[in-house]
PDB file of C-alpha atoms and ligand atoms in Angstrom:
ATOM      1  CA  MET A   1      -4.845   2.770  -7.805  1.00 96.00           C
ATOM      2  CA  ILE A   2      -1.231   2.432  -7.320  1.00 97.00           C
ATOM      3  CA  GLY A   3      -0.219  -1.305  -7.383  1.00 97.00           C
ATOM      4  CA  VAL A   4      -1.306  -5.434  -8.359  1.00 97.00           C
ATOM      5  CA  LEU A   5      -0.914  -7.775  -6.610  1.00 96.00           C
ATOM      6  CA  GLY A   6       0.672 -10.528  -8.313  1.00 95.00           C
ATOM      7  CA  GLU A   7       0.104 -14.350  -8.155  1.00 94.00           C
ATOM      8  CA  ASN A   8       3.498 -14.323  -6.484  1.00 91.00           C
ATOM      9  CA  GLY A   9       1.859 -12.747  -3.266  1.00 89.00           C
ATOM     10  CA  ARG A  10       3.858  -9.260  -3.924  1.00 92.00           C
ATOM     11  CA  LEU A  11       2.393  -5.780  -5.700  1.00 95.00           C
ATOM     12  CA  GLY A  12       3.632  -5.154  -9.190  1.00 96.00           C
ATOM     13  CA  TYR A  13       3.513  -1.173  -8.885  1.00 97.00           C
ATOM     14  CA  LEU A  14       1.753   0.602 -11.870  1.00 97.00           C
ATOM     15  CA  ARG A  15       3.415   3.578 -13.387  1.00 96.00           C
ATOM     16  CA  PRO A  16       1.460   6.032 -13.093  1.00 96.00           C
ATOM     17  CA  SER A  17      -0.827   5.565 -11.043  1.00 96.00           C
ATOM     18  CA  ILE A  18      -4.272   4.551 -12.161  1.00 95.00           C
ATOM     19  CA  THR A  19      -7.579   7.313 -10.777  1.00 95.00           C
ATOM     20  CA  VAL A  20     -10.640   4.542  -9.932  1.00 96.00           C
ATOM     21  CA  ASP A  21     -13.250   6.346 -11.871  1.00 97.00           C
ATOM     22  CA  GLU A  22     -17.222   4.885 -12.263  1.00 97.00           C
ATOM     23  CA  GLN A  23     -15.502   2.488 -15.604  1.00 97.00           C
ATOM     24  CA  PHE A  24     -12.671   0.776 -12.751  1.00 96.00           C
ATOM     25  CA  ILE A  25     -15.811   0.447  -9.954  1.00 96.00           C
ATOM     26  CA  ASP A  26     -18.169  -1.200 -12.537  1.00 97.00           C
ATOM     27  CA  ALA A  27     -15.504  -3.706 -13.504  1.00 96.00           C
ATOM     28  CA  CYS A  28     -14.569  -4.333 -10.364  1.00 95.00           C
ATOM     29  CA  GLU A  29     -17.874  -5.629  -9.678  1.00 96.00           C
ATOM     30  CA  GLY A  30     -19.385  -9.348  -9.073  1.00 96.00           C
ATOM     31  CA  HIS A  31     -15.350  -9.762  -8.237  1.00 94.00           C
ATOM     32  CA  GLY A  32     -14.539 -10.224  -4.433  1.00 93.00           C
ATOM     33  CA  ASP A  33     -13.251  -7.401  -2.302  1.00 94.00           C
ATOM     34  CA  PRO A  34     -11.213  -4.872  -4.746  1.00 95.00           C
ATOM     35  CA  GLU A  35      -8.672  -4.383  -1.913  1.00 93.00           C
ATOM     36  CA  THR A  36      -7.659  -7.592  -1.669  1.00 93.00           C
ATOM     37  CA  ARG A  37      -5.716  -7.778  -5.257  1.00 95.00           C
ATOM     38  CA  PHE A  38      -5.416  -4.112  -5.907  1.00 96.00           C
ATOM     39  CA  ARG A  39      -3.313  -0.852  -4.033  1.00 96.00           C
ATOM     40  CA  PHE A  40      -4.951   1.877  -3.469  1.00 96.00           C
ATOM     41  CA  ALA A  41      -3.618   5.050  -2.342  1.00 95.00           C
ATOM     42  CA  ASP A  42      -5.537   8.458  -1.461  1.00 93.00           C
ATOM     43  CA  ARG A  43      -4.156  11.754   0.965  1.00 93.00           C
ATOM     44  CA  CYS A  44      -3.589  10.444   4.415  1.00 94.00           C
ATOM     45  CA  VAL A  45      -6.630  12.083   6.721  1.00 96.00           C
ATOM     46  CA  GLU A  46      -3.845  11.844   9.820  1.00 96.00           C
ATOM     47  CA  ASN A  47      -6.281  12.019  12.891  1.00 96.00           C
ATOM     48  CA  SER A  48      -9.312  11.021  11.552  1.00 97.00           C
ATOM     49  CA  CYS A  49      -7.513   7.684  10.079  1.00 97.00           C
ATOM     50  CA  GLU A  50      -7.496   4.929  13.002  1.00 96.00           C
ATOM     51  CA  HIS A  51      -3.721   4.373  12.375  1.00 97.00           C
ATOM     52  CA  TRP A  52      -2.863   7.927  13.154  1.00 97.00           C
ATOM     53  CA  SER A  53      -0.541   7.873  16.999  1.00 97.00           C
ATOM     54  CA  GLY A  54       0.535  11.369  17.826  1.00 94.00           C
ATOM     55  CA  ALA A  55       2.468  12.461  15.009  1.00 95.00           C
ATOM     56  CA  ARG A  56       3.346   9.171  12.851  1.00 97.00           C
ATOM     57  CA  CYS A  57       1.293   6.826  11.040  1.00 98.00           C
ATOM     58  CA  SER A  58       1.555   3.441  13.135  1.00 98.00           C
ATOM     59  CA  LEU A  59       0.903   1.032  10.371  1.00 96.00           C
ATOM     60  CA  ILE A  60       3.342   1.530   9.051  1.00 96.00           C
ATOM     61  CA  GLY A  61       5.961   0.465  12.521  1.00 96.00           C
ATOM     62  CA  ARG A  62       3.880  -2.360  12.978  1.00 96.00           C
ATOM     63  CA  LEU A  63       4.384  -3.689   9.449  1.00 95.00           C
ATOM     64  CA  MET A  64       8.067  -3.327   9.097  1.00 94.00           C
ATOM     65  CA  THR A  65       8.244  -5.640  12.841  1.00 94.00           C
ATOM     66  CA  ALA A  66       5.434  -8.253  11.106  1.00 92.00           C
ATOM     67  CA  GLY A  67       7.461  -8.344   8.432  1.00 89.00           C
ATOM     68  CA  ARG A  68      11.036  -9.395  10.740  1.00 89.00           C
ATOM     69  CA  ASP A  69       8.922 -11.732  12.490  1.00 88.00           C
ATOM     70  CA  THR A  70       7.906 -13.178   9.965  1.00 84.00           C
ATOM     71  CA  GLY A  71      11.147 -13.408   7.595  1.00 80.00           C
ATOM     72  CA  ALA A  72       8.942 -11.702   5.259  1.00 77.00           C
ATOM     73  CA  ALA A  73      11.119 -11.553   2.120  1.00 72.00           C
ATOM     74  CA  GLN A  74      12.016  -8.111   2.060  1.00 73.00           C
ATOM     75  CA  SER A  75      13.791  -5.783  -1.453  1.00 74.00           C
ATOM     76  CA  ALA A  76      17.131  -3.778  -1.116  1.00 78.00           C
ATOM     77  CA  GLU A  77      15.234  -2.297  -4.243  1.00 87.00           C
ATOM     78  CA  LEU A  78      13.084   0.185  -4.139  1.00 93.00           C
ATOM     79  CA  PRO A  79       9.895  -0.404  -5.428  1.00 94.00           C
ATOM     80  CA  ARG A  80       9.795   2.060  -9.617  1.00 95.00           C
ATOM     81  CA  CYS A  81       6.730   2.813  -7.038  1.00 96.00           C
ATOM     82  CA  ALA A  82       4.290   6.774  -8.551  1.00 97.00           C
ATOM     83  CA  ILE A  83       3.834   7.936  -5.266  1.00 97.00           C
ATOM     84  CA  ARG A  84       7.641   8.083  -3.270  1.00 97.00           C
ATOM     85  CA  SER A  85       7.300  12.314  -2.737  1.00 96.00           C
ATOM     86  CA  ALA A  86       3.864  12.201  -1.299  1.00 95.00           C
ATOM     87  CA  CYS A  87       4.238   8.345   0.754  1.00 97.00           C
ATOM     88  CA  LYS A  88       2.922   9.323   4.382  1.00 97.00           C
ATOM     89  CA  TRP A  89       5.484   5.652   5.122  1.00 97.00           C
ATOM     90  CA  PHE A  90       8.739   6.168   2.956  1.00 97.00           C
ATOM     91  CA  SER A  91       8.643  10.021   4.488  1.00 97.00           C
ATOM     92  CA  GLN A  92       8.303   8.443   8.443  1.00 97.00           C
ATOM     93  CA  GLU A  93      11.673   4.704   7.889  1.00 96.00           C
ATOM     94  CA  GLY A  94      11.930   5.577   4.052  1.00 96.00           C
ATOM     95  CA  PRO A  95      13.584   2.802   2.293  1.00 95.00           C
ATOM     96  CA  GLN A  96      12.838  -0.088   4.853  1.00 94.00           C
ATOM     97  CA  ALA A  97       8.728   1.091   4.620  1.00 95.00           C
ATOM     98  CA  CYS A  98       9.924   0.082   0.834  1.00 95.00           C
ATOM     99  CA  ALA A  99      11.418  -2.996   1.523  1.00 93.00           C
ATOM    100  CA  ILE A 100       7.575  -4.361   3.657  1.00 94.00           C
ATOM    101  CA  CYS A 101       5.328  -2.710   1.423  1.00 95.00           C
ATOM    102  CA  PRO A 102       5.115  -5.215  -1.332  1.00 94.00           C
ATOM    103  CA  VAL A 103       4.350  -7.781   0.570  1.00 91.00           C
ATOM    104  CA  VAL A 104       2.096  -5.603   2.605  1.00 91.00           C
ATOM    105  CA  VAL A 105      -1.521  -7.721   1.336  1.00 87.00           C
ATOM    106  CA  TYR A 106      -5.032  -6.684   2.493  1.00 84.00           C
ATOM    107  CA  ARG A 107      -7.139  -9.871   3.980  1.00 81.00           C
ATOM    108  CA  PRO A 108     -10.534  -9.123   5.302  1.00 79.00           C
ATOM    109  CA  ALA A 109     -11.334 -10.215   9.114  1.00 76.00           C
TER     110      ALA A 109
HETATM  111  S1  LIG B   1       6.294   2.778   1.334  1.00 60.08           S
HETATM  112 FE1  LIG B   1       7.815   2.930  -0.679  1.00 60.08          FE
HETATM  113  S2  LIG B   1       6.445   1.419  -2.124  1.00 60.08           S
HETATM  114 FE2  LIG B   1       4.957   2.094  -0.571  1.00 60.08          FE
HETATM  115  S3  LIG B   1       3.655   3.336  -1.253  1.00 60.08           S
HETATM  116 FE3  LIG B   1       5.104   4.006   0.002  1.00 60.08          FE
HETATM  117  S4  LIG B   1       6.258   4.792  -1.028  1.00 60.08           S
HETATM  118 FE4  LIG B   1       5.205   3.240  -2.411  1.00 60.08          FE
END
């Protein structure tokens, strides 16, 4: 887990990140969908993911466009993120990915 959603609707980043274990999963039981409150990260599976397009993740481009279109508050300051050196979004888009990342929130359909 790399972050926790704050009351201000922005992600607070954890350094170091926290490994999800059985204890964490048990603690989440009965408290709704954890993805709506926490940000999880795993290795990129590229072609096995619905967001992979050609040779890149298509999701971050759509999120950046949506952020521009909605005027989502973006920060010029890079979040203190624990996974930057391995982050696919950062490797593709650089600091612009990190500008929108704190306001990306999962909401189930
Ligand atoms: S886009 Fe930036 S802030 Fe978000 S997970 Fe990747 S490196 Fe971290």
